[in-house]
PDB file of N, CA and C in Angstrom:
ATOM      1  N   MET A  21     131.628  -1.560 105.696  1.00  0.00           N
ATOM      2  CA  MET A  21     132.662  -1.970 106.600  1.00  0.00           C
ATOM      3  C   MET A  21     132.972  -3.437 106.563  1.00  0.00           C
ATOM      4  N   GLY A  22     131.972  -4.223 106.439  1.00  0.00           N
ATOM      5  CA  GLY A  22     132.268  -5.649 106.262  1.00  0.00           C
ATOM      6  C   GLY A  22     132.941  -5.892 104.953  1.00  0.00           C
ATOM      7  N   CYS A  23     132.599  -5.077 103.921  1.00  0.00           N
ATOM      8  CA  CYS A  23     133.343  -5.388 102.526  1.00  0.00           C
ATOM      9  C   CYS A  23     134.816  -5.221 102.863  1.00  0.00           C
ATOM     10  N   VAL A  24     135.242  -4.077 103.635  1.00  0.00           N
ATOM     11  CA  VAL A  24     136.719  -3.956 103.788  1.00  0.00           C
ATOM     12  C   VAL A  24     137.281  -5.001 104.510  1.00  0.00           C
ATOM     13  N   GLY A  25     136.550  -5.418 105.653  1.00  0.00           N
ATOM     14  CA  GLY A  25     137.143  -6.435 106.627  1.00  0.00           C
ATOM     15  C   GLY A  25     137.402  -7.616 105.720  1.00  0.00           C
ATOM     16  N   LEU A  26     136.535  -8.047 104.854  1.00  0.00           N
ATOM     17  CA  LEU A  26     136.482  -9.543 104.121  1.00  0.00           C
ATOM     18  C   LEU A  26     137.681  -9.138 103.044  1.00  0.00           C
ATOM     19  N   SER A  27     137.837  -8.052 102.609  1.00  0.00           N
ATOM     20  CA  SER A  27     138.880  -7.866 101.408  1.00  0.00           C
ATOM     21  C   SER A  27     140.294  -7.838 102.268  1.00  0.00           C
ATOM     22  N   VAL A  28     140.447  -7.279 103.243  1.00  0.00           N
ATOM     23  CA  VAL A  28     141.748  -7.229 104.034  1.00  0.00           C
ATOM     24  C   VAL A  28     142.057  -8.482 104.508  1.00  0.00           C
ATOM     25  N   GLY A  29     141.378  -9.120 105.491  1.00  0.00           N
ATOM     26  CA  GLY A  29     141.764 -10.413 105.886  1.00  0.00           C
ATOM     27  C   GLY A  29     142.873 -10.345 106.827  1.00  0.00           C
ATOM     28  N   ILE A  30     142.874 -11.429 107.801  1.00  0.00           N
ATOM     29  CA  ILE A  30     144.067 -11.542 108.760  1.00  0.00           C
ATOM     30  C   ILE A  30     145.411 -11.903 108.265  1.00  0.00           C
ATOM     31  N   GLY A  31     145.485 -12.585 107.032  1.00  0.00           N
ATOM     32  CA  GLY A  31     146.601 -12.824 106.442  1.00  0.00           C
ATOM     33  C   GLY A  31     147.379 -12.052 105.953  1.00  0.00           C
ATOM     34  N   ASN A  32     146.889 -10.863 105.285  1.00  0.00           N
ATOM     35  CA  ASN A  32     147.383  -9.783 104.671  1.00  0.00           C
ATOM     36  C   ASN A  32     148.007  -8.790 105.866  1.00  0.00           C
ATOM     37  N   VAL A  33     147.238  -8.672 107.048  1.00  0.00           N
ATOM     38  CA  VAL A  33     147.709  -7.930 108.173  1.00  0.00           C
ATOM     39  C   VAL A  33     148.934  -8.338 108.560  1.00  0.00           C
ATOM     40  N   TRP A  34     149.110  -9.822 108.849  1.00  0.00           N
ATOM     41  CA  TRP A  34     150.311 -10.396 109.096  1.00  0.00           C
ATOM     42  C   TRP A  34     151.431 -10.472 108.202  1.00  0.00           C
ATOM     43  N   ARG A  35     151.118 -10.489 106.895  1.00  0.00           N
ATOM     44  CA  ARG A  35     152.130 -10.590 105.800  1.00  0.00           C
ATOM     45  C   ARG A  35     152.869  -9.580 105.490  1.00  0.00           C
ATOM     46  N   PHE A  36     151.957  -8.118 105.671  1.00  0.00           N
ATOM     47  CA  PHE A  36     152.564  -7.032 105.098  1.00  0.00           C
ATOM     48  C   PHE A  36     153.657  -6.575 105.815  1.00  0.00           C
ATOM     49  N   PRO A  37     154.038  -6.666 107.010  1.00  0.00           N
ATOM     50  CA  PRO A  37     155.252  -6.134 107.716  1.00  0.00           C
ATOM     51  C   PRO A  37     156.451  -7.155 107.226  1.00  0.00           C
ATOM     52  N   TYR A  38     156.270  -8.342 106.893  1.00  0.00           N
ATOM     53  CA  TYR A  38     157.288  -9.208 106.585  1.00  0.00           C
ATOM     54  C   TYR A  38     157.665  -8.884 105.084  1.00  0.00           C
ATOM     55  N   LEU A  39     156.803  -8.656 104.276  1.00  0.00           N
ATOM     56  CA  LEU A  39     156.909  -8.266 102.943  1.00  0.00           C
ATOM     57  C   LEU A  39     157.567  -6.918 102.830  1.00  0.00           C
ATOM     58  N   ALA A  40     157.408  -5.855 103.611  1.00  0.00           N
ATOM     59  CA  ALA A  40     157.901  -4.500 103.788  1.00  0.00           C
ATOM     60  C   ALA A  40     159.590  -4.835 104.047  1.00  0.00           C
ATOM     61  N   TYR A  41     159.692  -5.585 105.230  1.00  0.00           N
ATOM     62  CA  TYR A  41     161.121  -5.957 105.662  1.00  0.00           C
ATOM     63  C   TYR A  41     161.885  -6.518 104.538  1.00  0.00           C
ATOM     64  N   GLN A  42     161.421  -7.529 103.886  1.00  0.00           N
ATOM     65  CA  GLN A  42     161.995  -8.271 102.748  1.00  0.00           C
ATOM     66  C   GLN A  42     162.351  -7.407 101.646  1.00  0.00           C
ATOM     67  N   ASN A  43     161.480  -6.548 101.355  1.00  0.00           N
ATOM     68  CA  ASN A  43     161.688  -5.581  99.983  1.00  0.00           C
ATOM     69  C   ASN A  43     162.301  -4.281 100.496  1.00  0.00           C
ATOM     70  N   GLY A  44     162.973  -3.940 101.474  1.00  0.00           N
ATOM     71  CA  GLY A  44     163.353  -2.827 101.661  1.00  0.00           C
ATOM     72  C   GLY A  44     163.160  -1.800 102.663  1.00  0.00           C
ATOM     73  N   GLY A  45     161.971  -1.955 103.185  1.00  0.00           N
ATOM     74  CA  GLY A  45     161.403  -1.149 104.255  1.00  0.00           C
ATOM     75  C   GLY A  45     160.772  -0.008 103.666  1.00  0.00           C
ATOM     76  N   GLY A  46     161.358   1.195 103.920  1.00  0.00           N
ATOM     77  CA  GLY A  46     160.667   2.447 103.458  1.00  0.00           C
ATOM     78  C   GLY A  46     160.719   2.552 101.782  1.00  0.00           C
ATOM     79  N   ALA A  47     161.816   1.833 101.221  1.00  0.00           N
ATOM     80  CA  ALA A  47     161.943   2.180  99.800  1.00  0.00           C
ATOM     81  C   ALA A  47     160.774   1.216  99.107  1.00  0.00           C
ATOM     82  N   PHE A  48     160.188   0.261  99.881  1.00  0.00           N
ATOM     83  CA  PHE A  48     159.062  -0.542  99.361  1.00  0.00           C
ATOM     84  C   PHE A  48     157.801   0.411  99.845  1.00  0.00           C
ATOM     85  N   LEU A  49     157.624   0.942 100.800  1.00  0.00           N
ATOM     86  CA  LEU A  49     156.401   1.521 101.016  1.00  0.00           C
ATOM     87  C   LEU A  49     155.950   2.520 100.285  1.00  0.00           C
ATOM     88  N   ILE A  50     156.938   3.384  99.775  1.00  0.00           N
ATOM     89  CA  ILE A  50     156.553   4.679  98.823  1.00  0.00           C
ATOM     90  C   ILE A  50     155.952   4.204  97.646  1.00  0.00           C
ATOM     91  N   PRO A  51     156.671   3.309  96.623  1.00  0.00           N
ATOM     92  CA  PRO A  51     156.171   2.824  95.513  1.00  0.00           C
ATOM     93  C   PRO A  51     154.794   1.982  95.842  1.00  0.00           C
ATOM     94  N   TYR A  52     154.524   1.218  97.038  1.00  0.00           N
ATOM     95  CA  TYR A  52     153.386   0.482  97.405  1.00  0.00           C
ATOM     96  C   TYR A  52     152.256   1.388  97.442  1.00  0.00           C
ATOM     97  N   LEU A  53     152.586   2.309  98.290  1.00  0.00           N
ATOM     98  CA  LEU A  53     151.328   3.430  98.675  1.00  0.00           C
ATOM     99  C   LEU A  53     150.993   3.982  97.430  1.00  0.00           C
ATOM    100  N   ILE A  54     151.910   4.676  96.490  1.00  0.00           N
ATOM    101  CA  ILE A  54     151.529   5.003  95.259  1.00  0.00           C
ATOM    102  C   ILE A  54     150.584   4.191  94.352  1.00  0.00           C
ATOM    103  N   MET A  55     151.106   2.841  94.152  1.00  0.00           N
ATOM    104  CA  MET A  55     150.322   2.061  93.389  1.00  0.00           C
ATOM    105  C   MET A  55     148.798   1.913  93.997  1.00  0.00           C
ATOM    106  N   LEU A  56     149.031   1.629  95.399  1.00  0.00           N
ATOM    107  CA  LEU A  56     147.393   1.435  96.060  1.00  0.00           C
ATOM    108  C   LEU A  56     146.641   2.548  95.773  1.00  0.00           C
ATOM    109  N   THR A  57     147.171   3.904  95.775  1.00  0.00           N
ATOM    110  CA  THR A  57     146.224   4.961  95.592  1.00  0.00           C
ATOM    111  C   THR A  57     145.860   5.058  94.223  1.00  0.00           C
ATOM    112  N   LEU A  58     146.819   4.981  93.065  1.00  0.00           N
ATOM    113  CA  LEU A  58     146.413   4.998  91.773  1.00  0.00           C
ATOM    114  C   LEU A  58     145.795   3.868  91.087  1.00  0.00           C
ATOM    115  N   ALA A  59     145.933   2.497  91.718  1.00  0.00           N
ATOM    116  CA  ALA A  59     145.208   1.338  90.923  1.00  0.00           C
ATOM    117  C   ALA A  59     144.461   0.730  91.913  1.00  0.00           C
ATOM    118  N   GLY A  60     144.753   0.360  92.977  1.00  0.00           N
ATOM    119  CA  GLY A  60     144.079  -0.626  93.965  1.00  0.00           C
ATOM    120  C   GLY A  60     142.677   0.160  94.354  1.00  0.00           C
ATOM    121  N   LYS A  61     142.814   1.215  94.879  1.00  0.00           N
ATOM    122  CA  LYS A  61     141.504   1.890  95.443  1.00  0.00           C
ATOM    123  C   LYS A  61     140.499   1.998  94.339  1.00  0.00           C
ATOM    124  N   PRO A  62     140.878   2.708  93.240  1.00  0.00           N
ATOM    125  CA  PRO A  62     139.709   2.913  92.117  1.00  0.00           C
ATOM    126  C   PRO A  62     139.250   1.523  91.738  1.00  0.00           C
ATOM    127  N   MET A  63     140.124   0.468  91.480  1.00  0.00           N
ATOM    128  CA  MET A  63     139.521  -0.895  91.109  1.00  0.00           C
ATOM    129  C   MET A  63     138.744  -1.335  92.187  1.00  0.00           C
ATOM    130  N   TYR A  64     138.879  -1.271  93.401  1.00  0.00           N
ATOM    131  CA  TYR A  64     138.133  -1.891  94.425  1.00  0.00           C
ATOM    132  C   TYR A  64     136.725  -1.223  94.520  1.00  0.00           C
ATOM    133  N   PHE A  65     136.708   0.095  94.284  1.00  0.00           N
ATOM    134  CA  PHE A  65     135.578   1.035  94.424  1.00  0.00           C
ATOM    135  C   PHE A  65     134.755   0.629  93.283  1.00  0.00           C
ATOM    136  N   MET A  66     135.525   0.540  91.843  1.00  0.00           N
ATOM    137  CA  MET A  66     134.608   0.235  90.736  1.00  0.00           C
ATOM    138  C   MET A  66     134.026  -1.054  90.850  1.00  0.00           C
ATOM    139  N   GLU A  67     134.655  -2.192  91.446  1.00  0.00           N
ATOM    140  CA  GLU A  67     133.964  -3.361  91.624  1.00  0.00           C
ATOM    141  C   GLU A  67     132.787  -3.512  92.531  1.00  0.00           C
ATOM    142  N   LEU A  68     132.926  -2.624  93.738  1.00  0.00           N
ATOM    143  CA  LEU A  68     132.053  -2.375  94.526  1.00  0.00           C
ATOM    144  C   LEU A  68     130.570  -1.889  93.943  1.00  0.00           C
ATOM    145  N   ALA A  69     130.909  -0.687  93.077  1.00  0.00           N
ATOM    146  CA  ALA A  69     129.666   0.042  92.497  1.00  0.00           C
ATOM    147  C   ALA A  69     129.118  -0.907  91.339  1.00  0.00           C
ATOM    148  N   PHE A  70     129.989  -1.830  90.635  1.00  0.00           N
ATOM    149  CA  PHE A  70     129.372  -2.643  89.677  1.00  0.00           C
ATOM    150  C   PHE A  70     128.439  -3.787  90.273  1.00  0.00           C
ATOM    151  N   GLY A  71     128.994  -4.162  91.547  1.00  0.00           N
ATOM    152  CA  GLY A  71     128.022  -5.329  92.250  1.00  0.00           C
ATOM    153  C   GLY A  71     126.898  -4.551  92.862  1.00  0.00           C
ATOM    154  N   GLN A  72     126.750  -3.465  93.356  1.00  0.00           N
ATOM    155  CA  GLN A  72     125.710  -2.624  93.928  1.00  0.00           C
ATOM    156  C   GLN A  72     124.798  -2.287  92.832  1.00  0.00           C
ATOM    157  N   PHE A  73     125.198  -1.643  91.649  1.00  0.00           N
ATOM    158  CA  PHE A  73     124.401  -1.172  90.916  1.00  0.00           C
ATOM    159  C   PHE A  73     123.967  -2.002  89.792  1.00  0.00           C
ATOM    160  N   GLY A  74     124.893  -2.987  89.360  1.00  0.00           N
ATOM    161  CA  GLY A  74     124.635  -3.938  88.267  1.00  0.00           C
ATOM    162  C   GLY A  74     123.842  -5.374  88.852  1.00  0.00           C
ATOM    163  N   GLY A  75     124.070  -5.690  90.283  1.00  0.00           N
ATOM    164  CA  GLY A  75     123.502  -6.853  90.571  1.00  0.00           C
ATOM    165  C   GLY A  75     124.212  -8.160  90.119  1.00  0.00           C
ATOM    166  N   THR A  76     125.230  -7.900  89.565  1.00  0.00           N
ATOM    167  CA  THR A  76     126.025  -9.219  88.766  1.00  0.00           C
ATOM    168  C   THR A  76     127.546  -9.237  89.310  1.00  0.00           C
ATOM    169  N   GLY A  77     128.218 -10.336  88.904  1.00  0.00           N
ATOM    170  CA  GLY A  77     129.750 -10.216  89.399  1.00  0.00           C
ATOM    171  C   GLY A  77     130.469  -9.489  88.174  1.00  0.00           C
ATOM    172  N   PRO A  78     131.873  -9.467  88.269  1.00  0.00           N
ATOM    173  CA  PRO A  78     132.557  -8.899  87.199  1.00  0.00           C
ATOM    174  C   PRO A  78     132.630  -9.613  86.213  1.00  0.00           C
ATOM    175  N   LEU A  79     132.552 -10.718  85.854  1.00  0.00           N
ATOM    176  CA  LEU A  79     132.540 -11.511  84.733  1.00  0.00           C
ATOM    177  C   LEU A  79     131.234 -11.227  84.033  1.00  0.00           C
ATOM    178  N   THR A  80     130.188 -11.168  84.453  1.00  0.00           N
ATOM    179  CA  THR A  80     129.021 -10.962  83.832  1.00  0.00           C
ATOM    180  C   THR A  80     128.741  -9.475  83.416  1.00  0.00           C
ATOM    181  N   ILE A  81     129.270  -8.353  84.221  1.00  0.00           N
ATOM    182  CA  ILE A  81     129.052  -7.218  84.053  1.00  0.00           C
ATOM    183  C   ILE A  81     129.669  -6.720  82.740  1.00  0.00           C
ATOM    184  N   TRP A  82     130.981  -7.142  82.547  1.00  0.00           N
ATOM    185  CA  TRP A  82     131.946  -6.733  81.455  1.00  0.00           C
ATOM    186  C   TRP A  82     131.610  -7.194  80.068  1.00  0.00           C
ATOM    187  N   ASN A  83     130.553  -8.254  80.066  1.00  0.00           N
ATOM    188  CA  ASN A  83     130.210  -8.909  78.866  1.00  0.00           C
ATOM    189  C   ASN A  83     129.246  -7.872  78.075  1.00  0.00           C
ATOM    190  N   CYS A  84     128.729  -6.660  78.723  1.00  0.00           N
ATOM    191  CA  CYS A  84     127.983  -5.949  78.014  1.00  0.00           C
ATOM    192  C   CYS A  84     128.862  -5.134  76.954  1.00  0.00           C
ATOM    193  N   ALA A  85     130.046  -4.786  77.104  1.00  0.00           N
ATOM    194  CA  ALA A  85     130.931  -4.182  76.437  1.00  0.00           C
ATOM    195  C   ALA A  85     132.031  -5.232  75.650  1.00  0.00           C
ATOM    196  N   PRO A  86     131.823  -5.818  74.391  1.00  0.00           N
ATOM    197  CA  PRO A  86     132.813  -6.608  73.937  1.00  0.00           C
ATOM    198  C   PRO A  86     134.268  -6.245  73.980  1.00  0.00           C
ATOM    199  N   ILE A  87     134.396  -5.020  74.016  1.00  0.00           N
ATOM    200  CA  ILE A  87     135.691  -4.474  73.816  1.00  0.00           C
ATOM    201  C   ILE A  87     136.672  -4.719  75.044  1.00  0.00           C
ATOM    202  N   ALA A  88     135.840  -4.707  76.302  1.00  0.00           N
ATOM    203  CA  ALA A  88     136.483  -4.764  77.562  1.00  0.00           C
ATOM    204  C   ALA A  88     135.954  -6.302  78.107  1.00  0.00           C
ATOM    205  N   LYS A  89     136.152  -7.366  77.362  1.00  0.00           N
ATOM    206  CA  LYS A  89     135.755  -8.683  77.720  1.00  0.00           C
ATOM    207  C   LYS A  89     136.688  -9.170  78.770  1.00  0.00           C
ATOM    208  N   GLY A  90     137.973  -8.916  78.722  1.00  0.00           N
ATOM    209  CA  GLY A  90     138.872  -9.440  79.579  1.00  0.00           C
ATOM    210  C   GLY A  90     138.960  -8.920  80.900  1.00  0.00           C
ATOM    211  N   VAL A  91     138.347  -7.657  80.930  1.00  0.00           N
ATOM    212  CA  VAL A  91     138.567  -6.943  82.090  1.00  0.00           C
ATOM    213  C   VAL A  91     138.047  -7.473  83.319  1.00  0.00           C
ATOM    214  N   GLY A  92     136.819  -8.216  83.372  1.00  0.00           N
ATOM    215  CA  GLY A  92     136.325  -8.914  84.243  1.00  0.00           C
ATOM    216  C   GLY A  92     137.106 -10.087  85.002  1.00  0.00           C
ATOM    217  N   ALA A  93     137.801 -10.825  83.877  1.00  0.00           N
ATOM    218  CA  ALA A  93     138.898 -11.936  84.293  1.00  0.00           C
ATOM    219  C   ALA A  93     140.003 -11.225  85.150  1.00  0.00           C
ATOM    220  N   ALA A  94     140.429 -10.087  84.658  1.00  0.00           N
ATOM    221  CA  ALA A  94     141.583  -9.327  85.110  1.00  0.00           C
ATOM    222  C   ALA A  94     141.241  -8.948  86.709  1.00  0.00           C
ATOM    223  N   MET A  95     140.162  -8.210  86.811  1.00  0.00           N
ATOM    224  CA  MET A  95     139.667  -7.952  87.896  1.00  0.00           C
ATOM    225  C   MET A  95     139.632  -9.038  89.196  1.00  0.00           C
ATOM    226  N   ILE A  96     139.346 -10.072  88.675  1.00  0.00           N
ATOM    227  CA  ILE A  96     139.296 -11.417  89.509  1.00  0.00           C
ATOM    228  C   ILE A  96     140.583 -12.035  89.840  1.00  0.00           C
ATOM    229  N   ALA A  97     141.375 -11.882  88.792  1.00  0.00           N
ATOM    230  CA  ALA A  97     143.108 -12.300  88.916  1.00  0.00           C
ATOM    231  C   ALA A  97     143.776 -11.521  89.913  1.00  0.00           C
ATOM    232  N   VAL A  98     143.615 -10.053  89.864  1.00  0.00           N
ATOM    233  CA  VAL A  98     144.334  -9.146  90.444  1.00  0.00           C
ATOM    234  C   VAL A  98     143.439  -9.192  92.160  1.00  0.00           C
TER     235      VAL A  98
END
């Protein structure tokens, strides 16, 4: 529960209604929820699993697979 609280933060709670209103209301919510379900949540749970089982951060854990070298930096950027 603490991870979710730190991830969301109070700034996002206040900013989301403003962004939804500025970008079309319901027309903004449908693509937002789809992308949250397809990309956001799996990436969040993958990062939590890496931290728990790997014991390292995203930059270090992805160095074990040279083909996925930039994935750790992308996870931090997103």
